[in-house]
């Protein structure tokens, strides 16, 4: 589940319903985690217990905290044991920015048993290692789609055993190798979209269905959502992503997973706007939008930005990547002209 807001907003209502899916109304009972941005920092909560029965999860439901940007996850373990190190969201620092990542699905290309060469179905190109050193094998490299070849370095590496964390590290490794200045959000959108398509293509060499849905927080104001939906073998559950935007005039909403309602008109202000992202709708009386297959969306200010050129709106709100450790690309206007934006779009933006 993700929350992205125009003004600091608490997530207790949505998280109350979402937590029920962690062992009560759904089978995702193998741990849960939640990260929300507090300025440039992240406050992180993780538990290997089911969210529906976790005292820590109950605490977050009853103690409202406000944020612009939040990512949460309830886990159904398909790879990696039920241990704290395998609980999402995962976090890393890159470019002096805190990033967090939560994934729902299965991507065999990042299954340690396969990329370590210990699976009977692995391709002949996989590095063959024995049991004694299989844990030391490098995670797969991605980046050809953005012009970055494998030089053997893996700056980011997984701590646990999930395909999700390995994939997060691979995404960051590719982006780190590609950029030596902070990219604008449209350029970052294009790079991440290319890497997502590359991952899907690489995973097609394995039997089974690629299910690749994620939320990626990249600073205090913005997060990306990508969906490559599907159902696991033998399951009728559809794993994808849905979102809605709550904005004035506000109304009431009722949670799907428990009998709980709220009248947002009584607790909001005119400048509030919230985007909520979840695998399946969290309420049963609001209009949710399903993210299309292969679609990457940037959420900023409680709004979805569906294409790279839409992301310039977030840049003009000064919600782009900011760091004291790495310079920004000084050529935002060049990026704008690359996307053939109208001159009046960026007039008066001090660029």
Short mmCIF file of N, CA and C in Angstrom, two decimals, residues 193 196-197 200 212-215 224-228 241 291 293-297:
data_model
loop_
_atom_site.label_atom_id
_atom_site.label_comp_id
_atom_site.label_asym_id
_atom_site.label_seq_id
_atom_site.Cartn_x
_atom_site.Cartn_y
_atom_site.Cartn_z
N UNK A 193 11.25 2.96 -16.31
CA UNK A 193 10.37 2.23 -17.23
C UNK A 193 11.16 1.28 -18.12
N UNK A 196 12.26 -1.69 -16.06
CA UNK A 196 11.13 -2.60 -15.79
C UNK A 196 10.87 -3.49 -17.00
N UNK A 197 10.87 -2.91 -18.19
CA UNK A 197 10.66 -3.70 -19.40
C UNK A 197 11.79 -4.71 -19.60
N UNK A 200 11.13 -7.66 -17.19
CA UNK A 200 10.06 -8.52 -17.69
C UNK A 200 10.57 -9.40 -18.83
N UNK A 212 4.94 -8.67 -11.32
CA UNK A 212 5.95 -7.66 -11.00
C UNK A 212 5.24 -6.33 -10.72
N UNK A 213 4.84 -6.15 -9.46
CA UNK A 213 4.18 -4.92 -9.03
C UNK A 213 5.01 -4.32 -7.90
N UNK A 214 5.29 -3.03 -7.99
CA UNK A 214 6.09 -2.45 -6.92
C UNK A 214 5.74 -1.00 -6.68
N UNK A 215 6.11 -0.54 -5.48
CA UNK A 215 6.10 0.86 -5.10
C UNK A 215 7.52 1.24 -4.75
N UNK A 224 7.07 6.03 -7.15
CA UNK A 224 6.68 5.39 -8.41
C UNK A 224 5.88 4.13 -8.11
N UNK A 225 4.95 3.82 -9.00
CA UNK A 225 4.21 2.55 -8.95
C UNK A 225 4.28 1.91 -10.33
N UNK A 226 4.63 0.62 -10.36
CA UNK A 226 4.68 -0.13 -11.61
C UNK A 226 3.87 -1.40 -11.45
N UNK A 227 3.17 -1.79 -12.53
CA UNK A 227 2.37 -3.01 -12.46
C UNK A 227 2.58 -3.89 -13.68
N UNK A 228 2.93 -5.14 -13.40
CA UNK A 228 2.88 -6.22 -14.38
C UNK A 228 2.10 -7.34 -13.68
N UNK A 241 -2.23 -3.68 -9.29
CA UNK A 241 -2.25 -2.46 -8.49
C UNK A 241 -3.48 -1.63 -8.86
N UNK A 291 -4.15 0.00 -12.38
CA UNK A 291 -2.97 0.37 -13.14
C UNK A 291 -2.82 -0.60 -14.31
N UNK A 293 -1.30 -2.87 -17.38
CA UNK A 293 -0.15 -3.75 -17.48
C UNK A 293 1.01 -3.02 -18.15
N UNK A 294 2.15 -3.01 -17.48
CA UNK A 294 3.33 -2.35 -18.01
C UNK A 294 3.38 -0.86 -17.77
N UNK A 295 2.45 -0.32 -16.99
CA UNK A 295 2.38 1.12 -16.77
C UNK A 295 3.19 1.52 -15.54
N UNK A 296 3.97 2.57 -15.69
CA UNK A 296 4.73 3.17 -14.58
C UNK A 296 4.14 4.55 -14.31
N UNK A 297 3.76 4.79 -13.06
CA UNK A 297 3.13 6.05 -12.67
C UNK A 297 3.98 6.72 -11.59
#
